[in-house]
Amino acid sequence: MTRPEIPFSTEDHRWMRRALAVADQALFVSSPNPRVGCVLVRDGRWLAEGSTQRAGGRHAEAQALHEAALEGVDVRGATAYVTLEPCSHTGRTPPCADALIAAGVARVVVALRDPNPKVAGTGIGRLRAAGIQVDVGLFADDALAQNPGFCARMTRGTPWLWLKSASSFDGRTALPDGRSQWITGDAARDDGHRWRARSCMVLTGIGTVLADDPMLDVRAIETPRQPIRAVLDTQFVLGEQARVINGDPVWIFTARPDAGKAARLAARNVRVIALPADAHGGLSLEALMRWLGEHEINEVHVEAGARLQGALVQAGLVDEWVAYLAPCLLGEGQGLAALPSPITGLDQAYRYEFLDVMQLGRDMRLRLREPARWRALVGACGLKTG
C-alpha cells in the first residue's frame, strides 16, 4: 500500500472514493487520455462532478466546473478531489490547473501525480503558486490501477499489454483440430467484450484470422467507441475479404508490405504498417510496442493463438493475464502459450501474481499480473510500497 504524503480526513477518503468511481465512467471513452474523475465539495456538501470526456472534449476538472455552471452553482472556496494531477499545458484542451484557479477553488486533493513529462508536478506547482492548498497521495494506488496504460506509455514509452485466454481447467484453449467454440459460457464471453471495450487496441495474429476469421469488435456490451483492431501478419497474407475488414479502423503490421494491396485496403480503412523482422524472421515485438507507444496506444488486449502469446511472454512484454477457466477437461489439445524456447527447470518459469478471482456463470475469471513490471511502473510513477 502506498503511504500518502499527509494524513487525510474521513471526509477526504469519502470524496476521493467518489472521484475514483466517477473516473470509472471514462473507462470506455477517454483514450488516449487518462481516466480521471473530479468531485467538487464545499462544507461537506457535494456541488458537482465530472469525468474525462472523449479526446478533444473536456477533462474531468473542466467537466465538473461545466456541470456546476449549468446548475448555477458557485464553486468558490470549494475543494476539488481529482484522481490525477490537473494538467498545466495546452494540448487538445486548455490547462485544467488554470480552470480551477479561475473558478476560485480553495483546495485541491490529488490522488496521483501525472507521469506525463509535460505535467509531472507543474500542475500542482501552478495551483500552489496561486495560493491554493494542494494535498497529494490519497488513493494513489487506485488511481494508478485505473490508468496502467497511460502511466506505462508516459514512463516507459510502451502500452500496458494483457493476454486474454479462455481454456478448460487443464489449460486447453482448443481441440487438436483447432475447434474452440465454445469452451466458456455467455457470461465469460460478455465479460471478455468489456475488456475489449476498455482497450485502445485488440490485437491478434494472422494464424487466428486464417483459422477463425474473427471480427474482434465489441458486440456483447454497449460501448461509445470501438477499439482499433490489429493483426500481426509478417508475410502480408491477410485475405481482402476477411471479416475483420468491415470499414472500421484496422491496422496490419507486416514485414513485407505490398503497395498495391495496401492501397486497396486503405480505401477500406485499413492501415498497413511496416515493422522490422526479428532474428527469427518474425515481426519484432519490441519494435511493435515502441511503435504503439509513439502512436498513443495505452492498453493492448491480445486475443491470439498459443504461438503469439508464447512469443509475447518470452519477450517479456506481458503485463497481465485475463484468463477465463471453464470447468471441463479437454485432454489433448492446444495450450495457452507455446514458448519459443523450452523451459528446462522450474527456476525458469514465468511467474505472475493473482489479482482477483471472479465467478462468471459456470466459469471463473482469473486476473494475474507480472510483478516486476508492476513494481517498475509503481516506481516510475513515484510511488513507494511498504
Tab-separated table of C-alpha atoms in Angstrom:
chain	number	residue	atom	x	y	z
A	1	MET	CA	0.000	0.000	0.000
A	2	THR	CA	1.326	3.426	-0.927
A	3	ARG	CA	1.533	5.803	2.001
A	4	PRO	CA	0.016	9.241	1.310
A	5	GLU	CA	2.181	12.312	1.779
A	6	ILE	CA	-0.067	13.716	4.549
A	7	PRO	CA	-2.811	12.366	6.809
A	8	PHE	CA	-6.247	12.732	5.249
A	9	SER	CA	-9.618	13.059	6.956
A	10	THR	CA	-12.560	10.699	6.791
A	11	GLU	CA	-14.298	13.219	4.531
A	12	ASP	CA	-11.270	13.265	2.234
A	13	HIS	CA	-11.453	9.482	1.933
A	14	ARG	CA	-15.165	9.636	1.221
A	15	TRP	CA	-14.918	12.157	-1.588
A	16	MET	CA	-11.830	10.705	-3.223
A	17	ARG	CA	-13.573	7.330	-3.362
A	18	ARG	CA	-16.391	9.146	-5.116
A	19	ALA	CA	-13.913	10.726	-7.553
A	20	LEU	CA	-12.486	7.300	-8.356
A	21	ALA	CA	-15.993	5.995	-9.030
A	22	VAL	CA	-16.634	8.978	-11.317
A	23	ALA	CA	-13.378	8.233	-13.163
A	24	ASP	CA	-14.749	4.775	-13.964
A	25	GLN	CA	-17.333	6.499	-16.155
A	26	ALA	CA	-14.478	7.313	-18.555
A	27	LEU	CA	-13.354	3.684	-18.829
A	28	PHE	CA	-14.500	3.213	-22.424
A	29	VAL	CA	-14.230	6.790	-23.734
A	30	SER	CA	-11.147	8.747	-22.660
A	31	SER	CA	-8.373	7.079	-24.689
A	32	PRO	CA	-5.670	8.205	-25.320
A	33	ASN	CA	-6.218	10.465	-22.313
A	34	PRO	CA	-6.255	9.001	-18.801
A	35	ARG	CA	-9.473	8.162	-16.954
A	36	VAL	CA	-9.926	10.915	-14.392
A	37	GLY	CA	-12.694	11.880	-12.013
A	38	CYS	CA	-13.248	15.199	-10.247
A	39	VAL	CA	-15.698	15.978	-7.434
A	40	LEU	CA	-16.297	19.497	-6.125
A	41	VAL	CA	-17.273	19.790	-2.434
A	42	ARG	CA	-17.788	22.686	-0.012
A	43	ASP	CA	-18.539	22.424	3.701
A	44	GLY	CA	-19.112	18.691	3.342
A	45	ARG	CA	-21.708	19.187	0.599
A	46	TRP	CA	-21.413	17.811	-2.929
A	47	LEU	CA	-21.537	20.541	-5.582
A	48	ALA	CA	-20.700	18.912	-8.920
A	49	GLU	CA	-18.616	16.212	-10.536
A	50	GLY	CA	-17.225	15.240	-13.911
A	51	SER	CA	-15.135	12.647	-15.709
A	52	THR	CA	-12.846	12.804	-18.734
A	53	GLN	CA	-14.764	13.086	-21.989
A	54	ARG	CA	-13.725	11.863	-25.437
A	55	ALA	CA	-10.331	13.059	-26.691
A	56	GLY	CA	-10.706	16.713	-27.580
A	57	GLY	CA	-13.555	17.124	-25.088
A	58	ARG	CA	-13.418	18.394	-21.538
A	59	HIS	CA	-11.099	16.892	-18.955
A	60	ALA	CA	-12.598	15.864	-15.625
A	61	GLU	CA	-11.998	19.178	-13.854
A	62	ALA	CA	-13.410	21.219	-16.724
A	63	GLN	CA	-16.392	18.893	-16.954
A	64	ALA	CA	-17.130	19.251	-13.229
A	65	LEU	CA	-16.891	23.051	-13.476
A	66	HIS	CA	-19.126	22.960	-16.548
A	67	GLU	CA	-21.740	20.909	-14.700
A	68	ALA	CA	-21.605	23.330	-11.783
A	69	ALA	CA	-22.109	26.287	-14.116
A	70	LEU	CA	-25.092	24.615	-15.781
A	71	GLU	CA	-26.748	24.324	-12.369
A	72	GLY	CA	-25.763	27.844	-11.334
A	73	VAL	CA	-23.551	26.545	-8.521
A	74	ASP	CA	-20.830	28.867	-7.194
A	75	VAL	CA	-17.712	26.757	-6.506
A	76	ARG	CA	-15.568	29.495	-4.921
A	77	GLY	CA	-13.934	28.189	-1.773
A	78	ALA	CA	-14.639	24.564	-2.712
A	79	THR	CA	-12.344	21.568	-2.517
A	80	ALA	CA	-11.708	19.678	-5.751
A	81	TYR	CA	-10.981	15.953	-5.379
A	82	VAL	CA	-9.138	14.863	-8.513
A	83	THR	CA	-7.789	11.382	-9.251
A	84	LEU	CA	-4.886	12.682	-11.376
A	85	GLU	CA	-2.898	15.901	-11.135
A	86	PRO	CA	-4.582	18.704	-13.113
A	87	CYS	CA	-2.763	19.367	-16.374
A	88	SER	CA	-0.738	22.538	-16.804
A	89	HIS	CA	-0.157	22.547	-20.568
A	90	THR	CA	-2.312	23.275	-23.595
A	91	GLY	CA	-2.965	20.166	-25.650
A	92	ARG	CA	-6.331	19.367	-27.195
A	93	THR	CA	-7.849	21.433	-24.372
A	94	PRO	CA	-6.704	24.337	-22.132
A	95	PRO	CA	-4.914	23.643	-18.816
A	96	CYS	CA	-7.164	22.309	-16.066
A	97	ALA	CA	-4.996	23.897	-13.373
A	98	ASP	CA	-5.840	27.311	-14.812
A	99	ALA	CA	-9.551	26.456	-14.865
A	100	LEU	CA	-9.516	25.549	-11.167
A	101	ILE	CA	-7.624	28.742	-10.329
A	102	ALA	CA	-10.088	30.855	-12.291
A	103	ALA	CA	-13.021	29.124	-10.581
A	104	GLY	CA	-11.703	30.150	-7.157
A	105	VAL	CA	-11.388	26.748	-5.505
A	106	ALA	CA	-9.580	26.845	-2.161
A	107	ARG	CA	-8.106	23.347	-2.025
A	108	VAL	CA	-7.269	20.514	-4.420
A	109	VAL	CA	-6.769	16.926	-3.269
A	110	VAL	CA	-4.878	14.862	-5.842
A	111	ALA	CA	-4.630	11.087	-5.839
A	112	LEU	CA	-1.741	10.604	-8.280
A	113	ARG	CA	0.845	12.936	-9.747
A	114	ASP	CA	0.643	12.988	-13.539
A	115	PRO	CA	3.563	10.984	-15.017
A	116	ASN	CA	3.233	12.884	-18.311
A	117	PRO	CA	6.552	14.759	-18.691
A	118	LYS	CA	4.546	17.784	-19.887
A	119	VAL	CA	2.894	17.928	-16.452
A	120	ALA	CA	4.938	15.988	-13.843
A	121	GLY	CA	4.251	18.266	-10.878
A	122	THR	CA	3.844	21.541	-12.755
A	123	GLY	CA	0.067	21.442	-12.375
A	124	ILE	CA	0.437	21.127	-8.610
A	125	GLY	CA	3.072	23.862	-8.625
A	126	ARG	CA	0.838	26.237	-10.562
A	127	LEU	CA	-2.048	25.691	-8.138
A	128	ARG	CA	0.165	26.274	-5.101
A	129	ALA	CA	1.638	29.404	-6.685
A	130	ALA	CA	-1.925	30.734	-6.940
A	131	GLY	CA	-2.407	30.256	-3.196
A	132	ILE	CA	-4.446	27.046	-3.434
A	133	GLN	CA	-3.778	24.308	-0.874
A	134	VAL	CA	-2.824	21.084	-2.670
A	135	ASP	CA	-2.591	17.723	-0.898
A	136	VAL	CA	-1.303	14.712	-2.806
A	137	GLY	CA	-1.284	10.937	-2.461
A	138	LEU	CA	-4.733	9.818	-1.307
A	139	PHE	CA	-5.582	6.501	-3.028
A	140	ALA	CA	-2.662	6.905	-5.435
A	141	ASP	CA	-2.516	3.119	-5.974
A	142	ASP	CA	-6.155	3.058	-7.044
A	143	ALA	CA	-5.653	5.915	-9.476
A	144	LEU	CA	-2.659	4.122	-10.988
A	145	ALA	CA	-4.662	0.881	-11.280
A	146	GLN	CA	-7.311	2.791	-13.275
A	147	ASN	CA	-4.689	4.032	-15.733
A	148	PRO	CA	-1.882	1.489	-16.109
A	149	GLY	CA	-1.719	2.008	-19.864
A	150	PHE	CA	-1.480	5.798	-19.791
A	151	CYS	CA	1.100	5.678	-16.996
A	152	ALA	CA	3.108	2.964	-18.768
A	153	ARG	CA	3.144	4.920	-22.022
A	154	MET	CA	4.262	8.073	-20.235
A	155	THR	CA	7.037	6.424	-18.206
A	156	ARG	CA	8.403	3.578	-20.345
A	157	GLY	CA	7.124	4.560	-23.787
A	158	THR	CA	5.066	1.407	-24.389
A	159	PRO	CA	1.435	0.452	-23.649
A	160	TRP	CA	0.124	-1.891	-20.975
A	161	LEU	CA	-0.493	-5.295	-22.534
A	162	TRP	CA	-2.707	-8.097	-21.302
A	163	LEU	CA	-3.418	-11.518	-22.749
A	164	LYS	CA	-6.985	-12.760	-22.773
A	165	SER	CA	-7.429	-16.521	-22.801
A	166	ALA	CA	-10.336	-18.953	-22.468
A	167	SER	CA	-9.450	-22.507	-21.586
A	168	SER	CA	-10.515	-25.718	-19.945
A	169	PHE	CA	-9.184	-26.174	-16.449
A	170	ASP	CA	-6.465	-28.436	-17.824
A	171	GLY	CA	-5.224	-25.449	-19.812
A	172	ARG	CA	-6.514	-26.266	-23.306
A	173	THR	CA	-7.728	-23.414	-25.496
A	174	ALA	CA	-8.935	-25.630	-28.360
A	175	LEU	CA	-9.208	-29.213	-29.524
A	176	PRO	CA	-6.276	-30.613	-31.534
A	177	ASP	CA	-8.059	-29.603	-34.762
A	178	GLY	CA	-8.452	-26.001	-33.547
A	179	ARG	CA	-12.146	-26.053	-32.615
A	180	SER	CA	-12.820	-23.854	-29.579
A	181	GLN	CA	-16.415	-22.595	-29.813
A	182	TRP	CA	-17.378	-22.531	-27.078
A	183	ILE	CA	-15.224	-23.598	-24.157
A	184	THR	CA	-16.567	-20.885	-21.864
A	185	GLY	CA	-20.142	-19.678	-21.450
A	186	ASP	CA	-22.027	-16.496	-22.280
A	187	ALA	CA	-21.171	-14.613	-19.076
A	188	ALA	CA	-17.428	-15.114	-19.588
A	189	ARG	CA	-17.643	-14.080	-23.237
A	190	ASP	CA	-19.615	-10.944	-22.360
A	191	ASP	CA	-17.006	-10.036	-19.747
A	192	GLY	CA	-14.298	-10.548	-22.345
A	193	HIS	CA	-16.015	-7.952	-24.519
A	194	ARG	CA	-15.842	-5.476	-21.630
A	195	TRP	CA	-12.071	-5.937	-21.641
A	196	ARG	CA	-12.028	-5.398	-25.384
A	197	ALA	CA	-14.081	-2.229	-24.964
A	198	ARG	CA	-11.750	-0.645	-22.407
A	199	SER	CA	-8.643	-1.254	-24.526
A	200	CYS	CA	-7.244	1.030	-27.204
A	201	MET	CA	-6.457	-1.940	-29.424
A	202	VAL	CA	-7.467	-5.580	-29.863
A	203	LEU	CA	-4.500	-7.470	-31.286
A	204	THR	CA	-4.266	-10.912	-32.845
A	205	GLY	CA	-2.017	-12.872	-35.172
A	206	ILE	CA	-2.620	-13.893	-38.754
A	207	GLY	CA	-2.914	-17.540	-37.694
A	208	THR	CA	-6.028	-16.735	-35.676
A	209	VAL	CA	-7.510	-14.726	-38.554
A	210	LEU	CA	-6.922	-17.552	-41.043
A	211	ALA	CA	-8.296	-20.185	-38.675
A	212	ASP	CA	-11.296	-18.382	-37.152
A	213	ASP	CA	-11.974	-15.312	-39.337
A	214	PRO	CA	-12.887	-13.225	-36.243
A	215	MET	CA	-14.257	-9.683	-36.278
A	216	LEU	CA	-12.522	-8.709	-32.985
A	217	ASP	CA	-15.026	-5.926	-32.311
A	218	VAL	CA	-17.164	-5.259	-29.237
A	219	ARG	CA	-20.637	-6.704	-29.648
A	220	ALA	CA	-21.761	-8.199	-26.337
A	221	ILE	CA	-21.987	-4.874	-24.486
A	222	GLU	CA	-22.814	-1.297	-25.414
A	223	THR	CA	-19.786	0.908	-25.959
A	224	PRO	CA	-19.415	4.501	-27.168
A	225	ARG	CA	-16.396	3.581	-29.301
A	226	GLN	CA	-14.771	0.540	-30.861
A	227	PRO	CA	-11.099	-0.176	-30.196
A	228	ILE	CA	-8.724	-0.331	-33.129
A	229	ARG	CA	-8.343	-3.898	-34.347
A	230	ALA	CA	-4.880	-5.031	-35.366
A	231	VAL	CA	-3.304	-8.106	-36.954
A	232	LEU	CA	0.334	-9.211	-36.914
A	233	ASP	CA	0.858	-10.529	-40.434
A	234	THR	CA	4.566	-10.913	-41.202
A	235	GLN	CA	4.110	-12.137	-44.786
A	236	PHE	CA	1.058	-9.942	-45.505
A	237	VAL	CA	-1.201	-12.842	-46.481
A	238	LEU	CA	-4.418	-11.450	-44.981
A	239	GLY	CA	-7.322	-12.061	-47.346
A	240	GLU	CA	-9.008	-8.903	-48.524
A	241	GLN	CA	-12.431	-10.386	-47.729
A	242	ALA	CA	-11.604	-11.201	-44.096
A	243	ARG	CA	-14.448	-10.283	-41.738
A	244	VAL	CA	-12.160	-8.035	-39.707
A	245	ILE	CA	-12.145	-5.644	-42.683
A	246	ASN	CA	-15.577	-4.084	-42.225
A	247	GLY	CA	-14.950	-0.348	-42.646
A	248	ASP	CA	-13.890	0.384	-39.083
A	249	PRO	CA	-10.192	1.106	-38.454
A	250	VAL	CA	-7.879	-1.892	-38.803
A	251	TRP	CA	-4.088	-1.859	-38.547
A	252	ILE	CA	-1.971	-4.534	-40.219
A	253	PHE	CA	1.626	-4.914	-39.066
A	254	THR	CA	3.855	-6.651	-41.581
A	255	ALA	CA	7.480	-7.101	-42.612
A	256	ARG	CA	6.547	-7.475	-46.296
A	257	PRO	CA	4.273	-4.603	-47.336
A	258	ASP	CA	2.765	-4.723	-50.837
A	259	ALA	CA	1.967	-1.256	-52.155
A	260	GLY	CA	-0.895	-2.328	-54.411
A	261	LYS	CA	-2.629	-4.428	-51.784
A	262	ALA	CA	-2.045	-1.752	-49.143
A	263	ALA	CA	-3.690	0.863	-51.389
A	264	ARG	CA	-6.757	-1.312	-51.939
A	265	LEU	CA	-7.072	-1.926	-48.221
A	266	ALA	CA	-6.549	1.760	-47.395
A	267	ALA	CA	-9.766	2.503	-49.272
A	268	ARG	CA	-11.487	0.267	-46.725
A	269	ASN	CA	-9.984	1.995	-43.654
A	270	VAL	CA	-7.089	-0.434	-43.257
A	271	ARG	CA	-3.679	0.972	-42.367
A	272	VAL	CA	-0.632	-1.132	-43.276
A	273	ILE	CA	2.432	-0.550	-41.090
A	274	ALA	CA	5.846	-1.964	-41.928
A	275	LEU	CA	7.946	-3.183	-38.997
A	276	PRO	CA	11.398	-4.758	-38.923
A	277	ALA	CA	11.746	-8.515	-38.636
A	278	ASP	CA	13.439	-10.133	-35.668
A	279	ALA	CA	16.346	-12.568	-35.815
A	280	HIS	CA	13.947	-15.465	-36.453
A	281	GLY	CA	12.112	-13.838	-39.354
A	282	GLY	CA	9.010	-12.819	-37.416
A	283	LEU	CA	7.957	-9.279	-36.610
A	284	SER	CA	9.956	-7.549	-33.914
A	285	LEU	CA	7.584	-7.433	-30.974
A	286	GLU	CA	9.747	-4.865	-29.208
A	287	ALA	CA	9.535	-2.590	-32.269
A	288	LEU	CA	5.764	-3.125	-32.309
A	289	MET	CA	5.383	-1.992	-28.707
A	290	ARG	CA	7.554	1.065	-29.240
A	291	TRP	CA	5.518	1.999	-32.326
A	292	LEU	CA	2.260	1.650	-30.414
A	293	GLY	CA	3.557	3.837	-27.606
A	294	GLU	CA	4.565	6.515	-30.097
A	295	HIS	CA	1.046	6.432	-31.568
A	296	GLU	CA	-0.874	6.972	-28.305
A	297	ILE	CA	-1.967	3.395	-27.648
A	298	ASN	CA	-2.405	2.972	-23.895
A	299	GLU	CA	-3.806	-0.545	-23.478
A	300	VAL	CA	-3.482	-3.568	-25.755
A	301	HIS	CA	-5.870	-6.509	-25.454
A	302	VAL	CA	-4.400	-9.634	-27.068
A	303	GLU	CA	-6.634	-12.476	-28.248
A	304	ALA	CA	-4.359	-14.798	-30.142
A	305	GLY	CA	-3.117	-18.330	-30.518
A	306	ALA	CA	-0.507	-20.093	-28.445
A	307	ARG	CA	2.357	-19.109	-30.742
A	308	LEU	CA	1.918	-15.328	-30.491
A	309	GLN	CA	1.036	-15.463	-26.815
A	310	GLY	CA	4.130	-17.539	-26.098
A	311	ALA	CA	6.313	-15.150	-28.073
A	312	LEU	CA	4.975	-12.168	-26.113
A	313	VAL	CA	5.587	-13.965	-22.822
A	314	GLN	CA	9.136	-14.920	-23.744
A	315	ALA	CA	9.860	-11.389	-24.994
A	316	GLY	CA	8.932	-10.096	-21.529
A	317	LEU	CA	6.146	-7.872	-22.858
A	318	VAL	CA	3.131	-9.277	-20.989
A	319	ASP	CA	1.930	-7.141	-18.098
A	320	GLU	CA	-1.236	-9.012	-17.212
A	321	TRP	CA	-3.442	-12.021	-17.990
A	322	VAL	CA	-7.226	-12.096	-18.079
A	323	ALA	CA	-7.833	-15.830	-18.073
A	324	TYR	CA	-11.256	-17.485	-18.249
A	325	LEU	CA	-11.341	-21.031	-16.944
A	326	ALA	CA	-14.125	-23.488	-17.759
A	327	PRO	CA	-14.927	-26.483	-15.519
A	328	CYS	CA	-14.137	-29.065	-18.168
A	329	LEU	CA	-11.291	-31.290	-19.340
A	330	LEU	CA	-10.205	-31.442	-22.977
A	331	GLY	CA	-7.199	-33.716	-22.682
A	332	GLU	CA	-5.109	-33.441	-25.803
A	333	GLY	CA	-5.431	-30.043	-27.434
A	334	GLN	CA	-3.876	-26.637	-27.908
A	335	GLY	CA	-2.291	-24.885	-24.946
A	336	LEU	CA	-2.183	-21.323	-23.692
A	337	ALA	CA	1.310	-20.323	-24.768
A	338	ALA	CA	3.859	-22.035	-26.987
A	339	LEU	CA	7.154	-20.673	-25.696
A	340	PRO	CA	9.767	-20.373	-28.448
A	341	SER	CA	12.467	-21.710	-26.120
A	342	PRO	CA	11.669	-24.620	-23.806
A	343	ILE	CA	11.865	-24.295	-20.040
A	344	THR	CA	14.278	-26.833	-18.581
A	345	GLY	CA	13.905	-26.006	-14.892
A	346	LEU	CA	11.272	-24.619	-12.536
A	347	ASP	CA	13.545	-21.690	-11.768
A	348	GLN	CA	12.968	-20.557	-15.363
A	349	ALA	CA	9.175	-20.461	-15.010
A	350	TYR	CA	7.342	-17.251	-15.866
A	351	ARG	CA	5.595	-16.310	-12.645
A	352	TYR	CA	2.657	-13.988	-12.040
A	353	GLU	CA	0.645	-12.745	-9.065
A	354	PHE	CA	-3.096	-13.275	-8.728
A	355	LEU	CA	-5.061	-10.019	-8.590
A	356	ASP	CA	-8.586	-11.342	-8.283
A	357	VAL	CA	-10.852	-14.291	-8.997
A	358	MET	CA	-14.457	-13.907	-10.123
A	359	GLN	CA	-17.141	-16.453	-10.969
A	360	LEU	CA	-18.988	-15.732	-14.200
A	361	GLY	CA	-21.799	-18.179	-14.740
A	362	ARG	CA	-20.222	-21.614	-14.544
A	363	ASP	CA	-16.752	-20.266	-15.367
A	364	MET	CA	-14.048	-18.449	-13.413
A	365	ARG	CA	-12.092	-15.361	-14.385
A	366	LEU	CA	-8.541	-15.131	-13.078
A	367	ARG	CA	-6.550	-11.909	-13.289
A	368	LEU	CA	-2.806	-12.196	-12.969
A	369	ARG	CA	-0.118	-9.520	-13.111
A	370	GLU	CA	3.599	-9.735	-13.827
A	371	PRO	CA	5.022	-8.468	-10.520
A	372	ALA	CA	8.315	-6.986	-11.717
A	373	ARG	CA	6.655	-4.928	-14.448
A	374	TRP	CA	4.050	-3.641	-12.000
A	375	ARG	CA	6.713	-2.710	-9.437
A	376	ALA	CA	8.631	-0.868	-12.140
A	377	LEU	CA	5.504	1.090	-13.076
A	378	VAL	CA	4.793	1.924	-9.436
A	379	GLY	CA	8.337	3.190	-9.003
A	380	ALA	CA	8.266	5.157	-12.262
A	381	CYS	CA	5.164	6.966	-11.011
A	382	GLY	CA	6.988	7.991	-7.842
A	383	LEU	CA	5.061	5.688	-5.500
A	384	LYS	CA	6.588	3.677	-2.687
A	385	THR	CA	5.219	0.426	-1.297
A	386	GLY	CA	5.675	-0.989	2.113
